[in-house]
CSV table of C-alpha atoms and ligand atoms in Angstrom, one decimal:
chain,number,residue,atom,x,y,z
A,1,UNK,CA,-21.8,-66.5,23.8
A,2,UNK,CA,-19.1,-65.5,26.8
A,3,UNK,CA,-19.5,-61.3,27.3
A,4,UNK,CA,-15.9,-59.8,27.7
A,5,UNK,CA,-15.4,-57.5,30.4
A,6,UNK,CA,-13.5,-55.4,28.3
A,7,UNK,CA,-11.2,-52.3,30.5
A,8,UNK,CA,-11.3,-48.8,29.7
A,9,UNK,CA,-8.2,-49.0,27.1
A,10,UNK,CA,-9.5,-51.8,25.0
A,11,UNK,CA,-11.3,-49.4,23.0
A,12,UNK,CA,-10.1,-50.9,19.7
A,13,UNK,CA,-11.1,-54.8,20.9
A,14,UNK,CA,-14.8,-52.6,21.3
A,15,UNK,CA,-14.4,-51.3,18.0
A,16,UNK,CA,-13.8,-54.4,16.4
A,17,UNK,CA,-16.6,-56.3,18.1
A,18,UNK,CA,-18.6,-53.6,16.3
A,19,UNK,CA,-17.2,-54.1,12.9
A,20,UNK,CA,-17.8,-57.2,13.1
A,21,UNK,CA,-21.7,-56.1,13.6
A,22,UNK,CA,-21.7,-57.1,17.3
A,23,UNK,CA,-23.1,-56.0,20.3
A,24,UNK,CA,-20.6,-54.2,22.7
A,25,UNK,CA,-22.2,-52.0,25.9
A,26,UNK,CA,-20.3,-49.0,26.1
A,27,UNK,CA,-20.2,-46.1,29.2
A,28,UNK,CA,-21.7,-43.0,29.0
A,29,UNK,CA,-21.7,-39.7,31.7
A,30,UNK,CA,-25.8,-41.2,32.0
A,31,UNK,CA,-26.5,-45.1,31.9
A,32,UNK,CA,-24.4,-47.5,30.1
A,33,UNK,CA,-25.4,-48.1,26.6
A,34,UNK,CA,-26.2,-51.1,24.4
A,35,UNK,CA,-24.0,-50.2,21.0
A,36,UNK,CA,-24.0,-51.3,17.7
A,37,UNK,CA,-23.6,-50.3,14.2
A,38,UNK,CA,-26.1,-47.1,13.9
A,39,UNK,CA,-25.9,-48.2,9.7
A,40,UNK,CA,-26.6,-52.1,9.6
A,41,UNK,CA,-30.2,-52.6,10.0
A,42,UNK,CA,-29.8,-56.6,10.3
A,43,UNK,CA,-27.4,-55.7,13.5
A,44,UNK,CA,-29.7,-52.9,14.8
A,45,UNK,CA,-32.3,-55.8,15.1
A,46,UNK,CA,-30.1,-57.7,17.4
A,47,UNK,CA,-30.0,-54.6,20.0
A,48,UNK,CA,-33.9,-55.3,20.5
A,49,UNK,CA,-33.8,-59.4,20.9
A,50,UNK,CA,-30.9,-58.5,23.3
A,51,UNK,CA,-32.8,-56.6,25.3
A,52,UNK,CA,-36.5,-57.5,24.7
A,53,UNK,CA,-37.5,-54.0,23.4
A,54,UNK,CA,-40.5,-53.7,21.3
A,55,UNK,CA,-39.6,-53.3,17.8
A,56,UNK,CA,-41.5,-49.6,17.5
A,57,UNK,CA,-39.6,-47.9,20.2
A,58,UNK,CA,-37.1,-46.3,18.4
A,59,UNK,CA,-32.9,-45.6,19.4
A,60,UNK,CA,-30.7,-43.0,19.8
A,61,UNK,CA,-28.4,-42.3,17.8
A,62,UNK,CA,-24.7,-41.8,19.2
A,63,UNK,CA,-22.1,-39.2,17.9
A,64,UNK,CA,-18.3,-38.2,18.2
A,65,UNK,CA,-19.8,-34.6,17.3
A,66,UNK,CA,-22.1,-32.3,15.3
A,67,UNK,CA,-20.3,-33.5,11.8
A,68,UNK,CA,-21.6,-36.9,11.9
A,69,UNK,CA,-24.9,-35.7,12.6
A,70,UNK,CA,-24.9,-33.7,10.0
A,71,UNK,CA,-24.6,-36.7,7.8
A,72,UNK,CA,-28.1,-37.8,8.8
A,73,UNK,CA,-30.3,-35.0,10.0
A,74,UNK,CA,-32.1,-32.9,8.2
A,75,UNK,CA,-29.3,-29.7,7.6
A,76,UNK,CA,-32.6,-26.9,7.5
A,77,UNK,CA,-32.5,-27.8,11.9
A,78,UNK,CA,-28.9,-26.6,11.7
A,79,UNK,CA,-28.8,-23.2,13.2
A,80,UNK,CA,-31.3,-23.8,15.9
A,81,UNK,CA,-30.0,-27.6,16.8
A,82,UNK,CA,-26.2,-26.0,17.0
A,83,UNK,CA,-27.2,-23.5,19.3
A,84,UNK,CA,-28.0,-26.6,22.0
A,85,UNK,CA,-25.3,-28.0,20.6
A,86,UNK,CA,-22.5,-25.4,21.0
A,87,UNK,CA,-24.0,-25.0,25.0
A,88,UNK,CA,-24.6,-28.4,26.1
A,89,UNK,CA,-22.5,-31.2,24.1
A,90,UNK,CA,-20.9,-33.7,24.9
A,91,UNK,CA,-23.1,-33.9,27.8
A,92,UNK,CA,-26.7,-35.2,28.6
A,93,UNK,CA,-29.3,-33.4,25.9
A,94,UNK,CA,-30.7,-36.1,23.0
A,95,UNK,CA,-31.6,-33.6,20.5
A,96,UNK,CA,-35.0,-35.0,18.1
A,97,UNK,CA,-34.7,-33.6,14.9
A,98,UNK,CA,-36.3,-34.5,11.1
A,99,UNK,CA,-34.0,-36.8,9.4
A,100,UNK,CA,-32.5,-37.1,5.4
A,101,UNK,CA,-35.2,-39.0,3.5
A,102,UNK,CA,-33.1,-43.3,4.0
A,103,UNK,CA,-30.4,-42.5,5.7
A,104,UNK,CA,-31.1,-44.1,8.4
A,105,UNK,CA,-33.1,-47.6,8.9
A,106,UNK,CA,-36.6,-48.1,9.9
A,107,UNK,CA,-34.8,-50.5,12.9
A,108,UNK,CA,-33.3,-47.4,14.3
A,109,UNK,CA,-36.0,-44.6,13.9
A,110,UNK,CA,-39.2,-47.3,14.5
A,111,UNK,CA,-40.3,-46.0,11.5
A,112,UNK,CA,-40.6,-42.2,12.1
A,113,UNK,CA,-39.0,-39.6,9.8
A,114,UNK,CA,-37.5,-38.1,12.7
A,115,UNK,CA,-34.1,-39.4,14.7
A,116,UNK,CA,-32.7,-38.9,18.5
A,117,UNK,CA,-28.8,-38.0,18.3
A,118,UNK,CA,-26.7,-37.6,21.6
A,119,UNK,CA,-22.8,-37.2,21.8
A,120,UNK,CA,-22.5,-38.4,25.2
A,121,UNK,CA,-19.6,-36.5,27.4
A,122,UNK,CA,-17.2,-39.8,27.9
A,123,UNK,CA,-14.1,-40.3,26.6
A,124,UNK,CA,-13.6,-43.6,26.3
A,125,UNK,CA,-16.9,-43.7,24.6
A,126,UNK,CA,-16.4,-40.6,21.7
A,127,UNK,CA,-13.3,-42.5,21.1
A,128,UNK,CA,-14.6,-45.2,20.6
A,129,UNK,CA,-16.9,-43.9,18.0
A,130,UNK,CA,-14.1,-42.1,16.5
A,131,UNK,CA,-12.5,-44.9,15.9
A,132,UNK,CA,-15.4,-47.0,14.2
A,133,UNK,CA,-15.9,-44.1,12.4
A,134,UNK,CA,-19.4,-44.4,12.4
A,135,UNK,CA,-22.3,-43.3,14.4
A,136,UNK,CA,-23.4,-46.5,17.5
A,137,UNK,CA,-27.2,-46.9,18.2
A,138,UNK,CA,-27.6,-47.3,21.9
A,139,UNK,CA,-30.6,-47.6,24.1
A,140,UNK,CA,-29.9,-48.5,28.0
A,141,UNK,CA,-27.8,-51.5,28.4
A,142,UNK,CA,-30.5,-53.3,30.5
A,143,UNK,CA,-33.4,-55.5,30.1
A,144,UNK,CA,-36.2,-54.0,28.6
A,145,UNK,CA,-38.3,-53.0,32.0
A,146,UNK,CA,-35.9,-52.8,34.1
A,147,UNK,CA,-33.6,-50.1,36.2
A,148,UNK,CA,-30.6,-48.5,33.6
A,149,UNK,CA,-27.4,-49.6,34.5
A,150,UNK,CA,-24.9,-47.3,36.3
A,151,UNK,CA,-22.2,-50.1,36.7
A,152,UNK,CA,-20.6,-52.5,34.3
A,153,UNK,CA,-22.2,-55.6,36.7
A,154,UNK,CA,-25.6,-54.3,35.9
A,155,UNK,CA,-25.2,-54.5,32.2
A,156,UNK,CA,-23.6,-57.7,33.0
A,157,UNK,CA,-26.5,-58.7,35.2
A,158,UNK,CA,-29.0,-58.1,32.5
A,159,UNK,CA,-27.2,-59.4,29.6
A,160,UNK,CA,-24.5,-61.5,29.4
A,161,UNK,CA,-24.3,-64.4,27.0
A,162,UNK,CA,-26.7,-62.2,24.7
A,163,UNK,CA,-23.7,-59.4,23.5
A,164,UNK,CA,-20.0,-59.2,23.1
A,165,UNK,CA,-18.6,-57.0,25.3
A,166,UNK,CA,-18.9,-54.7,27.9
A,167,UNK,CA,-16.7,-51.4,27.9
A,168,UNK,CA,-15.8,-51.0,31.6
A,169,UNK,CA,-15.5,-47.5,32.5
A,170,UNK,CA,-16.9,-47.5,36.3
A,171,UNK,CA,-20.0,-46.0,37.8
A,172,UNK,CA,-22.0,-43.4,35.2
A,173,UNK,CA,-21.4,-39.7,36.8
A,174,UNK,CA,-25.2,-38.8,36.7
A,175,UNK,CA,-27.2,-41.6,37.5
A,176,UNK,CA,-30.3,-40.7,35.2
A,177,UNK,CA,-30.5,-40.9,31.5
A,178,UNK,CA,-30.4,-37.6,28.6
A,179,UNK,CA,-32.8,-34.8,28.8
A,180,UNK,CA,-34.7,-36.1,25.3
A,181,UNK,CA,-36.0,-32.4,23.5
A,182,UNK,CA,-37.7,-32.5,20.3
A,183,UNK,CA,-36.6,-29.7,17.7
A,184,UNK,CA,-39.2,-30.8,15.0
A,185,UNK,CA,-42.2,-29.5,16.4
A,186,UNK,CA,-43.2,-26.4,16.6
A,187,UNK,CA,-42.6,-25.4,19.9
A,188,UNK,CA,-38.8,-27.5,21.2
A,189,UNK,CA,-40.3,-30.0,23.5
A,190,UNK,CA,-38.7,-32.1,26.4
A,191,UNK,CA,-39.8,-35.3,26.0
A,192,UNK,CA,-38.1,-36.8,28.5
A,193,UNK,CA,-36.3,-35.2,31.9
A,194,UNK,CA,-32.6,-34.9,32.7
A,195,UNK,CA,-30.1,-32.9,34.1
A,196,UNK,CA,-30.2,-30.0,32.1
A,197,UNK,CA,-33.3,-29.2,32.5
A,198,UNK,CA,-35.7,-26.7,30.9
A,199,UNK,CA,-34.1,-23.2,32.7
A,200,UNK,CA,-31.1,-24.4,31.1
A,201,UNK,CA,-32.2,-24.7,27.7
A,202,UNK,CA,-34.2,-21.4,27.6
A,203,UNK,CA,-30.2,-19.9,28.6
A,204,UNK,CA,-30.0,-20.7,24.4
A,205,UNK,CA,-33.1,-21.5,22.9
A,206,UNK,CA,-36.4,-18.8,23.3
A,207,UNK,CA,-39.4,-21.2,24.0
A,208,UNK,CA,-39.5,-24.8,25.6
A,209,UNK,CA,-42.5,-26.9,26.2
A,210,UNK,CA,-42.8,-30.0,28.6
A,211,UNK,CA,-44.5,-32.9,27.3
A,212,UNK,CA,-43.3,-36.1,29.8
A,213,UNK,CA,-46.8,-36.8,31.2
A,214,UNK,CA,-47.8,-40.4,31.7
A,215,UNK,CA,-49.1,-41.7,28.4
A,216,UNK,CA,-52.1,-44.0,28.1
A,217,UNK,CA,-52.0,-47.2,26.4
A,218,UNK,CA,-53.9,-46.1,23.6
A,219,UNK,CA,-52.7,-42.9,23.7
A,220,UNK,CA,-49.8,-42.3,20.1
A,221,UNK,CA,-46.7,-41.2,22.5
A,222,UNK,CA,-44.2,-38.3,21.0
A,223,UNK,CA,-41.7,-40.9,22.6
A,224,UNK,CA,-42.8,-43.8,22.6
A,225,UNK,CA,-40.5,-45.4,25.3
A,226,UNK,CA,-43.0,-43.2,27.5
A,227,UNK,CA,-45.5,-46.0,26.9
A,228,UNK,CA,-44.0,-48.8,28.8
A,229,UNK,CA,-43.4,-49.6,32.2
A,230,UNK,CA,-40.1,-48.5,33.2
A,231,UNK,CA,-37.6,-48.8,36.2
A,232,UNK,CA,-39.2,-51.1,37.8
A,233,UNK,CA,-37.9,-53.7,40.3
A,234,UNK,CA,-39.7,-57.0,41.2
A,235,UNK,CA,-40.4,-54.8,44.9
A,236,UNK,CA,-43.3,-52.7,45.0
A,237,UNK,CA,-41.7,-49.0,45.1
A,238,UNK,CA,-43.8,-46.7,47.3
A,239,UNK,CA,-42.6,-42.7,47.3
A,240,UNK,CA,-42.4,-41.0,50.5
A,241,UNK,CA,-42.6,-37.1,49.9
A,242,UNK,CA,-42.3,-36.1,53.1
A,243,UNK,CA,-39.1,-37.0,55.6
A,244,UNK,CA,-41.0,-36.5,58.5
A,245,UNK,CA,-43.5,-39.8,57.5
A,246,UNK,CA,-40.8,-41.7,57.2
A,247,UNK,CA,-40.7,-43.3,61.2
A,248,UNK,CA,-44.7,-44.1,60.7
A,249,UNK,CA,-44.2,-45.2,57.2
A,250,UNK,CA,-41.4,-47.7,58.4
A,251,UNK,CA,-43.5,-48.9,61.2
A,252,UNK,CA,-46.8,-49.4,58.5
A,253,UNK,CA,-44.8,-51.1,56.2
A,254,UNK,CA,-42.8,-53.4,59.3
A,255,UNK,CA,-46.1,-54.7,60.8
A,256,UNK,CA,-46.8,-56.4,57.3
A,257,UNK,CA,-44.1,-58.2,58.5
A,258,UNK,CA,-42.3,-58.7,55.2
A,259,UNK,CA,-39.0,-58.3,54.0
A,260,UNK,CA,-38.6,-54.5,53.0
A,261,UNK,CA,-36.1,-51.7,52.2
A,262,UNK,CA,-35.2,-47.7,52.9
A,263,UNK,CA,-33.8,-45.7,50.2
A,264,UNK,CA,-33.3,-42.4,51.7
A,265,UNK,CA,-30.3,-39.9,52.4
A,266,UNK,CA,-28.3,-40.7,54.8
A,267,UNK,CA,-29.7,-38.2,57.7
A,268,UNK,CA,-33.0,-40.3,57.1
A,269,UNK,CA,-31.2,-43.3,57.2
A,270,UNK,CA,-29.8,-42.1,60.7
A,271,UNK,CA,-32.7,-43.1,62.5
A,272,UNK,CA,-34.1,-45.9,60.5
A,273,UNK,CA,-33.6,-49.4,62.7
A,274,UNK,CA,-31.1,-51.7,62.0
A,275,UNK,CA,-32.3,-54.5,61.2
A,276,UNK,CA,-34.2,-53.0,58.0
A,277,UNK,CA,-32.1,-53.0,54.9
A,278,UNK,CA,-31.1,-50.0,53.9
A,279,UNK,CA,-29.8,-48.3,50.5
A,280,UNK,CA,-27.8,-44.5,51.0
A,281,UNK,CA,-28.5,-41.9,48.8
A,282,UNK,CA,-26.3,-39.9,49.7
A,283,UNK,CA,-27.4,-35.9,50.5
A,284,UNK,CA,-29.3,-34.8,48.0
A,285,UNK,CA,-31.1,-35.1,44.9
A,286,UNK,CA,-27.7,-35.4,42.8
A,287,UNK,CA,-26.4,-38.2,44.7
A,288,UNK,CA,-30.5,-39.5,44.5
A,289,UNK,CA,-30.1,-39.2,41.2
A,290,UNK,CA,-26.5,-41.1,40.9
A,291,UNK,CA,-27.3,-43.6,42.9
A,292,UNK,CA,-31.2,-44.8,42.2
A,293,UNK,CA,-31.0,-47.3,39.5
A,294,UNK,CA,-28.2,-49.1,42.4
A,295,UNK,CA,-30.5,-48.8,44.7
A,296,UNK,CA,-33.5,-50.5,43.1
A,297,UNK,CA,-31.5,-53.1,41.9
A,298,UNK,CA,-29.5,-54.1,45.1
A,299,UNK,CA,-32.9,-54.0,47.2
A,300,UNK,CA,-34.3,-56.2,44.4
A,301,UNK,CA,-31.3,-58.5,45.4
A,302,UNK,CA,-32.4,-58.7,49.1
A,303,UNK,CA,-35.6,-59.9,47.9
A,304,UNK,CA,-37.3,-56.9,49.7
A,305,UNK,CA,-41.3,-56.9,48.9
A,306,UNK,CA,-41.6,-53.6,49.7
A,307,UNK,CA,-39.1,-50.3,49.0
A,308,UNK,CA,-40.2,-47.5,50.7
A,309,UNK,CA,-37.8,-44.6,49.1
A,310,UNK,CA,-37.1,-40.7,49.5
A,311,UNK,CA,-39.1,-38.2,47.3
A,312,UNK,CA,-37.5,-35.2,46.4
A,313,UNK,CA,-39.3,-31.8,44.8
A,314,UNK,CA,-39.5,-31.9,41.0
A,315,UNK,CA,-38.3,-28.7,40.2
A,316,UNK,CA,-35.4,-27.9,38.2
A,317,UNK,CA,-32.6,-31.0,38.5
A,318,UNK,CA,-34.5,-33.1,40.3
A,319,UNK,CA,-37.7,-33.7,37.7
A,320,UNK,CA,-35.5,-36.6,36.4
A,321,UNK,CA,-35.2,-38.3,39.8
A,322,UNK,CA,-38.8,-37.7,40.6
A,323,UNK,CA,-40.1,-38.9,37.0
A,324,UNK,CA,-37.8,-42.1,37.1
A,325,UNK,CA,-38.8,-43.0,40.5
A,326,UNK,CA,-42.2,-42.4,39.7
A,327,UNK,CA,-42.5,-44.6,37.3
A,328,UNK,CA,-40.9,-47.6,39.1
A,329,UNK,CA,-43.4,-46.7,41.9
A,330,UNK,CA,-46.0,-46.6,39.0
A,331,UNK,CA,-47.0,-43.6,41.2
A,332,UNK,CA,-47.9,-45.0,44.5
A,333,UNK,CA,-47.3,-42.5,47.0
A,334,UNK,CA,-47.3,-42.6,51.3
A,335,UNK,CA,-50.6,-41.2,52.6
A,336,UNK,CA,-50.6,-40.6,56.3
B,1,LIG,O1,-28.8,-41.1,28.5
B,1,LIG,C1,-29.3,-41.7,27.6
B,1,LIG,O2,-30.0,-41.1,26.8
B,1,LIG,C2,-29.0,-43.2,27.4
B,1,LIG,C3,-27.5,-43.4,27.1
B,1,LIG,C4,-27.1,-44.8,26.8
B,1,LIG,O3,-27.2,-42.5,26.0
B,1,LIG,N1,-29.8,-43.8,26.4
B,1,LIG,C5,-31.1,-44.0,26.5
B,1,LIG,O4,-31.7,-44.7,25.5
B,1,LIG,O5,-31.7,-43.7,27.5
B,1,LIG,P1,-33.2,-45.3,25.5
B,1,LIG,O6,-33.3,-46.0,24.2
B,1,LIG,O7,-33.4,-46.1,26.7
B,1,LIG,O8,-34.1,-44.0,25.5
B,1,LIG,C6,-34.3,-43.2,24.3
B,1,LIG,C7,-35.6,-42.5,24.4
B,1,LIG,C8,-36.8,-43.5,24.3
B,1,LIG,O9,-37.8,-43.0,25.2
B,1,LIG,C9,-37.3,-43.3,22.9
B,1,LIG,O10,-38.6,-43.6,22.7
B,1,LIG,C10,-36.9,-41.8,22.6
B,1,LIG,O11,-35.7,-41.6,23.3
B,1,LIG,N2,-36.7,-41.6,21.1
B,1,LIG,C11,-35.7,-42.0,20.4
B,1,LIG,N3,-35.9,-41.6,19.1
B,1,LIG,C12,-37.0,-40.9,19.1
B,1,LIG,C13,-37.7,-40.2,18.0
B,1,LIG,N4,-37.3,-40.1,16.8
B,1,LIG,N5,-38.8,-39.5,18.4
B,1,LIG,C14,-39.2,-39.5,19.7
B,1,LIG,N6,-38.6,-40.2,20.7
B,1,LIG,C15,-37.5,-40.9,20.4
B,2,LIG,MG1,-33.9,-47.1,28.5
C-alpha cells in the first residue's frame, strides 16, 4: 500500500480514506494520531496490526466536542466530566469515564466498561471529524514501543505501506501526549501526565489523585499502556539530573569510546565538544517537552549507543517530560 502525504486542506480526501474504513494519521496539538472509524470494530482491529499494539490496551476515543461524547458515555458523569470539559477542551486532557452498556466495541475499550475521550485542540483535525461525522479512535501514530511522533516523517517512518494517509499539519505544539484522568473512580485520578497538570485540574474539580507509578508485570494497570515499555530508542537513554555532571558525564561516557549523543538545552550544549552529536532542547522544560520524541529519534538515526539527556524537576509542567523520559531511560540515572 503507498501512504499519501496528504496537506493540511485535504481534509475531505482524509475523510474519505476513513469511510472507506482506512487508516489515515491525523495531527493533534500532542502527538500525531493513528485514526480510524471509532464504530467499526473489523477496522479498529487494523489500528493494532498497524502498529503492533497488544490487543488489551485500549484507545482513545476522538471528539469534535462534548455532543458526540455524550452519544457514548455514560450521561450520570455529565456534570462533573463538563466541568473539565468547559475549562480545558479542545486541548490536552483524555477524560476516562463509564461508558453506555455496547456502544462502543470491545476493539476500542480492550474490553473494559469504561472509555478515554479527547477532543484534541487542532483544527484540521476537529474538522476532520466533523466532517466524518463520527467519532476517530487514535492511539500515537508510531510503532508500538517507540517514541510518539511530533512530525508527519515520524509517522511516516514508522508506518508507511501499513495505512492510507497521513494528514500533514507540521510539528505537534506540545511535544508530549494528553494528561489521561480517570472520572469513574472514586477519587478523579491522573493516569497518565501532561500539560495540564494536577494544579490545573483542582482550578475546577475538588480532589485529584496521581496514580502514574511504574506498574509491574503482573501488576492489573488502571491504564494498561502503563505496562509496556515505552519511548524507547534502540540507544541506551541515561538521565542526567544535575547540569553541573554533565562535563564528567560526557567524559565517562567518551572514554567507552562509542558513538554517543547530548540532549540538553542549549546553554548545556554550549560547552559540550564538537565532535559529539548533539540534539537542542531548546531553554526549558516546554521546548524539552516539544522537542524529546525528535530528539530520541534523530540520535537513534546517528546510531548513537549511548544518549546521555537533560533531567528537568517533575513538578507541575514538567512531570510529563520527566515521566516520558524516564521511561525511555527505563530509569537509569547519572551517579557521580
Ligand atoms: O495525546 C494523546 O493522548 C495522543 C493523541 C493522538 O491524542 N494519543 C495517545 O494515545 O497517546 P495512546 O493510545 O498512545 O495512549 C492512550 C492511553 C493508553 O495508556 C491507554 O492504556 C489509556 O490511554 N486508556 C485508554 N482507554 C482507557 C480506559 N478505558 N481505561 C484506562 N486507560 C485507558
Ligand atoms: Mg502511545
Amino acid at each position: 500500500m503507498e501512504t499519501e502525504i496528504l496537506t493540511n486542506t485535504q481534509i475531505q480526501a482524509a475523510a474519505n480514506y476513513l469511510a472507506q474504513g482506512k487508516l489515515v494519521a491525523f495531527p493533534t496539538e500532542t502527538v500525531y494520531g493513528l485514526g480510524a472509524d471509532a464504530t467499526r470494530p473489523d477496522v479498529v482491529k487494523d489500528v493494532y496490526a498497524a502498529k503492533g499494539r497488544p490487543s488489551d490496551n485500549p484507545l482513545i476515543v476522538h471528539v469534535s466536542g462534548p455532543d458526540m461524547v455524550w452519544e457514548y458515555a455514560d450521561n450520570d458523569y455529565k456534570t462533573l466530566a463538563t466541568k473539565l470539559m468547559d475549562e480545558f477542551w479542545p486541548g490536552p486532557l483524555t477524560i476516562i469515564m463509564p461508558i453506555q452498556p455496547g456502544k462502543l466495541s470491545k476493539a476500542v475499550t480492550g474490553g473494559l466498561t469504561t472509555a478515554a475521550f479527547r477532543m484534541p485542540n487542532n483544527e484540521v483535525t476537529l474538522n476532520l471529524i466533523k466532517i466524518f461525522g463520527k467519532p476517530i479512535v487514535g492511539p500515537s501514530a508510531n510503532t508500538s514501543g517507540k517514541p510518539s511522533p511530533t512530525l508527519a516523517k515520524h509517522v511516516y517512518h514508522d508506518l508507511h505501506g501499513k495505512i492510507s494517509a497521513i494528514l500533514d499539519d507540521g510539528p505537534t505544539k506540545l511535544g508530549v501526549e494528553s494528561t489521561v484522568i480517570d472520572l469513574s473512580v472514586d477519587i478523579p485520578t491522573i493516569l497518565r501526565p501532561g500539560m495540564i497538570d494536577s494544579e490545573d485540574l483542582l482550578k475546577v474539580i475538588d480532589n485529584v489523585n496521581s496514580d502514574h507509578h511504574k506498574v509491574t508485570a503482573t501488576e492489573v494497570p488502571k491504564a494498561p499502556g502503563m505496562k509496556y515499555k515505552h519511548y524507547a530508542p534502540s540507544a541506551q537513554v541515561i538521565i542526567v539530573d544535575d547540569v553541573n555532571d554533565f562535563g564528567r558525564a560526557i567524559s565517562e561516557y567518551a572514554a567507552k569510546d562509542v558513538p554517543m549523543g547530548i540532549m540538553a538545552t542549549d546553554e548545556v550544549l554550549q560547552n559540550v565538544p564538537t565532535d559529539i552529536e548533539t540534539f537542542s532542547l531548546g531553554k526549558d522544560v516546554l521546548s524539552a517537552s516539544r522537542e524529546l520524541f525528535a530528539g530520541l529519534r534523530q540520535l537513534d538515526n546517528d546510531h548513537v549507543k549511548y544518549i546521555l539527556a537533560q533531567g528537568f524537576s517533575d513538578e507541575g509542567h514538567g512531570a510529563a517530560y520527566s515521566n516520558r523520559l524516564n521511561k525511555s531511560a527505563g530509569n537509569a540515572h547519572y551517579k557521580n
